[in-house]
PDB file of C-alpha atoms in Angstrom:
ATOM      1  CA  UNK A  90       0.000   0.000   0.000  1.00 62.00           C
ATOM      2  CA  UNK A  91       1.164   3.520  -0.720  1.00 70.00           C
ATOM      3  CA  UNK A  92       1.718   5.731   2.249  1.00 94.00           C
ATOM      4  CA  UNK A  93       3.970   7.523   4.667  1.00 97.00           C
ATOM      5  CA  UNK A  94       5.665   5.478   7.380  1.00 97.00           C
ATOM      6  CA  UNK A  95       7.032   7.075  10.503  1.00 98.00           C
ATOM      7  CA  UNK A  96       9.061   5.211  13.085  1.00 96.00           C
ATOM      8  CA  UNK A  97       9.227   4.686  15.925  1.00 96.00           C
ATOM      9  CA  UNK A  98       5.730   5.471  17.256  1.00 96.00           C
ATOM     10  CA  UNK A  99       7.162   6.362  20.674  1.00 96.00           C
ATOM     11  CA  UNK A 100      10.652   7.613  21.505  1.00 94.00           C
ATOM     12  CA  UNK A 101      12.349   8.666  24.706  1.00 92.00           C
ATOM     13  CA  UNK A 102      15.311  10.984  24.852  1.00 89.00           C
ATOM     14  CA  UNK A 103      17.859  11.331  27.615  1.00 88.00           C
ATOM     15  CA  UNK A 104      19.544  14.607  28.509  1.00 84.00           C
ATOM     16  CA  UNK A 105      22.258  15.547  26.033  1.00 86.00           C
ATOM     17  CA  UNK A 106      21.222  12.906  23.530  1.00 91.00           C
ATOM     18  CA  UNK A 107      20.442  13.318  19.833  1.00 94.00           C
ATOM     19  CA  UNK A 108      17.623  11.197  18.480  1.00 95.00           C
ATOM     20  CA  UNK A 109      16.528  10.566  14.893  1.00 97.00           C
ATOM     21  CA  UNK A 110      12.954  10.139  13.704  1.00 97.00           C
ATOM     22  CA  UNK A 111      12.419   8.215  10.494  1.00 98.00           C
ATOM     23  CA  UNK A 112      10.014   9.154   7.682  1.00 98.00           C
ATOM     24  CA  UNK A 113       9.686   7.081   4.506  1.00 98.00           C
ATOM     25  CA  UNK A 114       7.133   7.492   1.706  1.00 97.00           C
ATOM     26  CA  UNK A 115       6.369   5.337  -1.334  1.00 96.00           C
ATOM     27  CA  UNK A 116       3.983   7.799  -2.965  1.00 94.00           C
ATOM     28  CA  UNK A 117       6.639   9.181  -5.336  1.00 93.00           C
ATOM     29  CA  UNK A 118       6.051  12.611  -3.804  1.00 93.00           C
ATOM     30  CA  UNK A 119       8.673  15.282  -4.414  1.00 93.00           C
ATOM     31  CA  UNK A 120       8.043  17.390  -1.317  1.00 93.00           C
ATOM     32  CA  UNK A 121       8.350  16.305   2.305  1.00 95.00           C
ATOM     33  CA  UNK A 122       7.743  18.177   5.545  1.00 96.00           C
ATOM     34  CA  UNK A 123       8.266  17.882   9.295  1.00 98.00           C
ATOM     35  CA  UNK A 124       5.843  19.418  11.772  1.00 97.00           C
ATOM     36  CA  UNK A 125       5.695  19.580  15.520  1.00 97.00           C
ATOM     37  CA  UNK A 126       2.385  19.565  17.436  1.00 96.00           C
ATOM     38  CA  UNK A 127       2.108  20.525  21.106  1.00 94.00           C
ATOM     39  CA  UNK A 128      -1.046  19.764  23.118  1.00 87.00           C
ATOM     40  CA  UNK A 129      -3.963  22.005  22.165  1.00 81.00           C
ATOM     41  CA  UNK A 130      -2.007  23.684  19.396  1.00 83.00           C
ATOM     42  CA  UNK A 131      -1.845  23.526  15.651  1.00 87.00           C
ATOM     43  CA  UNK A 132       1.055  22.178  13.658  1.00 94.00           C
ATOM     44  CA  UNK A 133       4.263  24.183  13.320  1.00 95.00           C
ATOM     45  CA  UNK A 134       6.667  23.644  10.430  1.00 95.00           C
ATOM     46  CA  UNK A 135      10.194  22.546  11.354  1.00 97.00           C
ATOM     47  CA  UNK A 136      11.827  21.791   7.981  1.00 97.00           C
ATOM     48  CA  UNK A 137      10.711  21.064   4.449  1.00 95.00           C
ATOM     49  CA  UNK A 138      12.289  19.686   1.302  1.00 95.00           C
ATOM     50  CA  UNK A 139      11.029  20.157  -2.230  1.00 92.00           C
ATOM     51  CA  UNK A 140      13.717  18.094  -3.944  1.00 92.00           C
ATOM     52  CA  UNK A 141      16.458  15.601  -3.136  1.00 95.00           C
ATOM     53  CA  UNK A 142      19.597  17.108  -1.576  1.00 96.00           C
ATOM     54  CA  UNK A 143      17.812  20.374  -0.797  1.00 95.00           C
ATOM     55  CA  UNK A 144      15.852  21.498   2.263  1.00 96.00           C
ATOM     56  CA  UNK A 145      14.792  24.723   3.956  1.00 95.00           C
ATOM     57  CA  UNK A 146      14.134  25.816   7.514  1.00 96.00           C
ATOM     58  CA  UNK A 147      10.572  26.256   8.614  1.00 94.00           C
ATOM     59  CA  UNK A 148       9.292  28.410  11.446  1.00 92.00           C
ATOM     60  CA  UNK A 149      10.888  26.495  14.344  1.00 95.00           C
ATOM     61  CA  UNK A 150      14.075  24.877  12.970  1.00 97.00           C
ATOM     62  CA  UNK A 151      16.364  25.653  15.923  1.00 96.00           C
ATOM     63  CA  UNK A 152      17.550  22.469  17.629  1.00 96.00           C
ATOM     64  CA  UNK A 153      16.612  20.242  14.685  1.00 97.00           C
ATOM     65  CA  UNK A 154      18.419  18.950  11.597  1.00 98.00           C
ATOM     66  CA  UNK A 155      17.354  17.002   8.507  1.00 98.00           C
ATOM     67  CA  UNK A 156      18.768  15.338   5.417  1.00 98.00           C
ATOM     68  CA  UNK A 157      17.228  14.406   2.059  1.00 98.00           C
ATOM     69  CA  UNK A 158      19.573  11.972   0.347  1.00 97.00           C
ATOM     70  CA  UNK A 159      16.787   9.937  -1.244  1.00 97.00           C
ATOM     71  CA  UNK A 160      13.402  10.968  -2.603  1.00 96.00           C
ATOM     72  CA  UNK A 161      11.668   8.460  -0.335  1.00 97.00           C
ATOM     73  CA  UNK A 162      13.318   9.425   2.940  1.00 98.00           C
ATOM     74  CA  UNK A 163      13.418  12.567   5.100  1.00 98.00           C
ATOM     75  CA  UNK A 164      14.790  11.811   8.593  1.00 98.00           C
ATOM     76  CA  UNK A 165      14.616  14.391  11.378  1.00 98.00           C
ATOM     77  CA  UNK A 166      17.249  14.614  14.116  1.00 97.00           C
ATOM     78  CA  UNK A 167      16.261  16.253  17.390  1.00 96.00           C
ATOM     79  CA  UNK A 168      19.526  17.513  18.825  1.00 94.00           C
ATOM     80  CA  UNK A 169      20.479  18.187  22.425  1.00 90.00           C
ATOM     81  CA  UNK A 170      20.161  21.893  21.593  1.00 89.00           C
ATOM     82  CA  UNK A 171      16.364  21.469  21.486  1.00 89.00           C
ATOM     83  CA  UNK A 172      15.584  22.043  25.156  1.00 87.00           C
ATOM     84  CA  UNK A 173      11.877  21.257  24.995  1.00 91.00           C
ATOM     85  CA  UNK A 174      11.560  18.328  22.602  1.00 93.00           C
ATOM     86  CA  UNK A 175       8.464  16.692  24.100  1.00 94.00           C
ATOM     87  CA  UNK A 176       5.836  16.810  21.343  1.00 96.00           C
ATOM     88  CA  UNK A 177       4.038  14.876  18.624  1.00 97.00           C
ATOM     89  CA  UNK A 178       6.133  14.919  15.423  1.00 98.00           C
ATOM     90  CA  UNK A 179       4.393  14.565  12.090  1.00 98.00           C
ATOM     91  CA  UNK A 180       5.917  13.941   8.687  1.00 98.00           C
ATOM     92  CA  UNK A 181       3.969  14.884   5.566  1.00 96.00           C
ATOM     93  CA  UNK A 182       4.461  14.725   1.826  1.00 95.00           C
ATOM     94  CA  UNK A 183       2.898  16.192  -1.300  1.00 92.00           C
ATOM     95  CA  UNK A 184       3.363  16.100  -5.063  1.00 88.00           C
ATOM     96  CA  UNK A 185       5.751  19.019  -5.332  1.00 68.00           C
ATOM     97  CA  UNK A 186       4.960  22.622  -4.644  1.00 61.00           C
ATOM     98  CA  UNK A 187       1.946  23.005  -6.886  1.00 69.00           C
ATOM     99  CA  UNK A 188      -0.254  25.213  -4.790  1.00 69.00           C
ATOM    100  CA  UNK A 189      -3.453  23.157  -4.843  1.00 80.00           C
ATOM    101  CA  UNK A 190      -1.809  19.900  -3.819  1.00 85.00           C
ATOM    102  CA  UNK A 191      -2.647  18.909  -0.240  1.00 90.00           C
ATOM    103  CA  UNK A 192      -0.202  17.368   2.189  1.00 93.00           C
ATOM    104  CA  UNK A 193      -0.782  13.897   3.582  1.00 94.00           C
ATOM    105  CA  UNK A 194       0.522  12.800   6.951  1.00 97.00           C
ATOM    106  CA  UNK A 195       2.176   9.780   8.486  1.00 97.00           C
ATOM    107  CA  UNK A 196       0.984   8.364  11.800  1.00 97.00           C
ATOM    108  CA  UNK A 197       3.431  10.434  13.843  1.00 97.00           C
ATOM    109  CA  UNK A 198       6.099   9.872  16.495  1.00 98.00           C
ATOM    110  CA  UNK A 199       5.615  10.858  20.144  1.00 96.00           C
ATOM    111  CA  UNK A 200       8.853  12.047  21.703  1.00 95.00           C
ATOM    112  CA  UNK A 201       9.287  12.399  25.458  1.00 93.00           C
ATOM    113  CA  UNK A 202      12.175  13.256  27.750  1.00 87.00           C
ATOM    114  CA  UNK A 203      13.366  10.589  30.181  1.00 82.00           C
TER     115      UNK A 203
ATOM    116  CA  UNK B 112       4.316  34.155  10.193  1.00 60.00           C
ATOM    117  CA  UNK B 113       0.911  33.877   8.574  1.00 69.00           C
ATOM    118  CA  UNK B 114      -1.933  33.673  11.079  1.00 89.00           C
ATOM    119  CA  UNK B 115      -4.812  31.272  10.918  1.00 94.00           C
ATOM    120  CA  UNK B 116      -7.497  31.682  13.576  1.00 94.00           C
ATOM    121  CA  UNK B 117     -10.245  29.207  14.376  1.00 95.00           C
ATOM    122  CA  UNK B 118     -13.198  29.484  16.745  1.00 87.00           C
ATOM    123  CA  UNK B 119     -11.829  28.188  19.991  1.00 77.00           C
ATOM    124  CA  UNK B 120     -14.423  25.620  20.940  1.00 81.00           C
ATOM    125  CA  UNK B 121     -14.997  23.110  22.207  1.00 93.00           C
ATOM    126  CA  UNK B 122     -18.154  22.790  20.172  1.00 96.00           C
ATOM    127  CA  UNK B 123     -20.827  20.418  21.439  1.00 96.00           C
ATOM    128  CA  UNK B 124     -23.686  19.499  19.108  1.00 97.00           C
ATOM    129  CA  UNK B 125     -26.486  16.910  19.382  1.00 97.00           C
ATOM    130  CA  UNK B 126     -26.485  13.973  17.015  1.00 97.00           C
ATOM    131  CA  UNK B 127     -28.151  14.878  13.729  1.00 97.00           C
ATOM    132  CA  UNK B 128     -27.495  18.618  14.072  1.00 97.00           C
ATOM    133  CA  UNK B 129     -25.238  20.848  11.959  1.00 97.00           C
ATOM    134  CA  UNK B 130     -21.774  21.670  13.290  1.00 97.00           C
ATOM    135  CA  UNK B 131     -20.356  24.952  11.994  1.00 97.00           C
ATOM    136  CA  UNK B 132     -16.627  25.654  12.162  1.00 97.00           C
ATOM    137  CA  UNK B 133     -15.017  28.955  11.219  1.00 97.00           C
ATOM    138  CA  UNK B 134     -11.533  29.997  10.194  1.00 96.00           C
ATOM    139  CA  UNK B 135      -9.986  33.355   9.276  1.00 96.00           C
ATOM    140  CA  UNK B 136      -6.561  33.948   7.786  1.00 95.00           C
ATOM    141  CA  UNK B 137      -4.293  36.946   7.599  1.00 92.00           C
ATOM    142  CA  UNK B 138      -2.496  36.573   4.248  1.00 84.00           C
ATOM    143  CA  UNK B 139      -4.520  37.868   1.297  1.00 80.00           C
ATOM    144  CA  UNK B 140      -2.414  35.968  -1.246  1.00 82.00           C
ATOM    145  CA  UNK B 141      -3.281  32.543   0.205  1.00 83.00           C
ATOM    146  CA  UNK B 142      -4.555  30.323  -2.567  1.00 84.00           C
ATOM    147  CA  UNK B 143      -5.577  26.942  -1.184  1.00 92.00           C
ATOM    148  CA  UNK B 144      -7.555  26.009   1.897  1.00 95.00           C
ATOM    149  CA  UNK B 145      -7.875  22.651   3.586  1.00 96.00           C
ATOM    150  CA  UNK B 146      -9.769  21.089   6.443  1.00 97.00           C
ATOM    151  CA  UNK B 147      -8.178  18.202   8.321  1.00 97.00           C
ATOM    152  CA  UNK B 148      -9.830  15.999  10.927  1.00 98.00           C
ATOM    153  CA  UNK B 149      -7.677  14.761  13.799  1.00 97.00           C
ATOM    154  CA  UNK B 150      -8.905  12.118  16.205  1.00 97.00           C
ATOM    155  CA  UNK B 151      -7.355  12.132  19.663  1.00 94.00           C
ATOM    156  CA  UNK B 152      -3.853  10.682  19.549  1.00 92.00           C
ATOM    157  CA  UNK B 153      -3.883  10.309  15.767  1.00 96.00           C
ATOM    158  CA  UNK B 154      -2.460  12.217  12.821  1.00 96.00           C
ATOM    159  CA  UNK B 155      -4.490  14.708  10.730  1.00 96.00           C
ATOM    160  CA  UNK B 156      -6.594  13.330   7.882  1.00 97.00           C
ATOM    161  CA  UNK B 157      -7.599  15.489   4.903  1.00 96.00           C
ATOM    162  CA  UNK B 158     -11.374  15.810   4.575  1.00 96.00           C
ATOM    163  CA  UNK B 159     -11.939  18.868   2.358  1.00 96.00           C
ATOM    164  CA  UNK B 160     -10.062  21.232   0.088  1.00 95.00           C
ATOM    165  CA  UNK B 161     -11.326  24.423  -1.538  1.00 96.00           C
ATOM    166  CA  UNK B 162      -9.654  26.913  -3.861  1.00 93.00           C
ATOM    167  CA  UNK B 163     -12.421  29.124  -5.316  1.00 93.00           C
ATOM    168  CA  UNK B 164     -14.958  31.396  -3.675  1.00 95.00           C
ATOM    169  CA  UNK B 165     -18.269  29.743  -2.891  1.00 96.00           C
ATOM    170  CA  UNK B 166     -19.367  26.391  -1.565  1.00 96.00           C
ATOM    171  CA  UNK B 167     -17.979  22.916  -2.111  1.00 96.00           C
ATOM    172  CA  UNK B 168     -19.915  19.881  -0.942  1.00 97.00           C
ATOM    173  CA  UNK B 169     -18.666  16.357  -0.296  1.00 96.00           C
ATOM    174  CA  UNK B 170     -21.142  14.055   1.379  1.00 97.00           C
ATOM    175  CA  UNK B 171     -22.129  15.540   4.742  1.00 97.00           C
ATOM    176  CA  UNK B 172     -19.336  18.134   4.579  1.00 98.00           C
ATOM    177  CA  UNK B 173     -19.578  21.585   2.986  1.00 98.00           C
ATOM    178  CA  UNK B 174     -16.654  23.982   2.785  1.00 97.00           C
ATOM    179  CA  UNK B 175     -17.288  27.670   2.158  1.00 97.00           C
ATOM    180  CA  UNK B 176     -14.670  30.188   1.039  1.00 96.00           C
ATOM    181  CA  UNK B 177     -14.844  33.981   0.917  1.00 96.00           C
ATOM    182  CA  UNK B 178     -11.467  35.375  -0.125  1.00 93.00           C
ATOM    183  CA  UNK B 179     -12.584  39.002   0.154  1.00 93.00           C
ATOM    184  CA  UNK B 180     -13.401  38.458   3.828  1.00 94.00           C
ATOM    185  CA  UNK B 181     -10.450  36.054   4.280  1.00 94.00           C
ATOM    186  CA  UNK B 182     -12.803  33.503   5.739  1.00 95.00           C
ATOM    187  CA  UNK B 183     -13.291  29.781   5.271  1.00 97.00           C
ATOM    188  CA  UNK B 184     -15.792  27.562   7.048  1.00 97.00           C
ATOM    189  CA  UNK B 185     -16.765  23.923   7.350  1.00 98.00           C
ATOM    190  CA  UNK B 186     -20.295  22.664   7.906  1.00 98.00           C
ATOM    191  CA  UNK B 187     -20.926  19.107   9.063  1.00 98.00           C
ATOM    192  CA  UNK B 188     -24.536  18.114   8.408  1.00 98.00           C
ATOM    193  CA  UNK B 189     -26.344  15.287  10.225  1.00 98.00           C
ATOM    194  CA  UNK B 190     -23.505  15.116  12.783  1.00 98.00           C
ATOM    195  CA  UNK B 191     -22.627  11.629  13.997  1.00 97.00           C
ATOM    196  CA  UNK B 192     -20.701  10.522  17.107  1.00 96.00           C
ATOM    197  CA  UNK B 193     -17.896   9.460  14.745  1.00 96.00           C
ATOM    198  CA  UNK B 194     -17.471  13.148  13.802  1.00 97.00           C
ATOM    199  CA  UNK B 195     -16.195  13.870  17.333  1.00 97.00           C
ATOM    200  CA  UNK B 196     -12.649  15.075  16.683  1.00 97.00           C
ATOM    201  CA  UNK B 197     -10.507  18.191  16.358  1.00 96.00           C
ATOM    202  CA  UNK B 198     -10.809  19.976  13.032  1.00 97.00           C
ATOM    203  CA  UNK B 199      -7.782  21.849  11.746  1.00 96.00           C
ATOM    204  CA  UNK B 200      -7.998  24.653   9.197  1.00 96.00           C
ATOM    205  CA  UNK B 201      -4.918  24.936   6.967  1.00 95.00           C
ATOM    206  CA  UNK B 202      -4.034  27.687   4.510  1.00 94.00           C
ATOM    207  CA  UNK B 203      -1.494  27.179   1.746  1.00 89.00           C
ATOM    208  CA  UNK B 204       0.641  29.662  -0.132  1.00 80.00           C
ATOM    209  CA  UNK B 205       3.072  28.043  -2.598  1.00 74.00           C
ATOM    210  CA  UNK B 206       4.588  25.208  -0.601  1.00 76.00           C
ATOM    211  CA  UNK B 207       3.799  26.086   3.005  1.00 82.00           C
ATOM    212  CA  UNK B 208       0.759  25.119   5.029  1.00 89.00           C
ATOM    213  CA  UNK B 209      -0.130  27.304   8.008  1.00 92.00           C
ATOM    214  CA  UNK B 210      -2.448  25.686  10.554  1.00 94.00           C
ATOM    215  CA  UNK B 211      -4.952  27.015  13.029  1.00 94.00           C
ATOM    216  CA  UNK B 212      -4.997  25.617  16.561  1.00 93.00           C
ATOM    217  CA  UNK B 213      -8.085  23.543  15.793  1.00 95.00           C
ATOM    218  CA  UNK B 214     -11.674  23.352  16.997  1.00 96.00           C
ATOM    219  CA  UNK B 215     -12.709  20.311  19.021  1.00 96.00           C
ATOM    220  CA  UNK B 216     -16.175  19.004  18.166  1.00 97.00           C
ATOM    221  CA  UNK B 217     -18.142  16.658  20.412  1.00 97.00           C
ATOM    222  CA  UNK B 218     -21.312  15.080  19.033  1.00 97.00           C
ATOM    223  CA  UNK B 219     -23.734  14.095  21.817  1.00 94.00           C
ATOM    224  CA  UNK B 220     -25.760  10.929  21.208  1.00 89.00           C
TER     225      UNK B 220
END
């Protein structure tokens, strides 16, 4: 089945540790996105990529890093510089940057601090 | 940052009634508008998209767009308990989606 797979579903981070969240899609979508959702709030854009080997910062990129080495994959690293990482992380993809194309989401990863 | 405001809720409606959700946005050049449904603990699911002024109907859902007033709404007719969820309004300009905080709807049986 075509879709967006995020792993793991739950992740715990220790102080000073970097952790990486996986996002893989088999929809042949060009664009991929990472969002963060805090309780009772909307989604905030962390990073996005419109093409392989290129990505841009979103509204809250500090403390995060990404790579886009393959079209199918867009992993997010939460670094130790992100002091408040506890949130629900959502990966999305869409067919390029054509304005009317919606974004579709994976099932998300819940990150907590140990 | 572009602002997207939704009525704060929570919104409680009896089964079979119409639920009305509102959304305003700050950026006049926004071109595409989406409604996502998010069940508790789950990821958002696209339920409606609208690009032109007027109404768009899909089953029990109707989206309404007024670009002059920078306003988009979602009506849920014949509300069912399965419609109980948080509804997120999203506004797109080029590649970026900006989201509202969501309106939580509870349908009372």
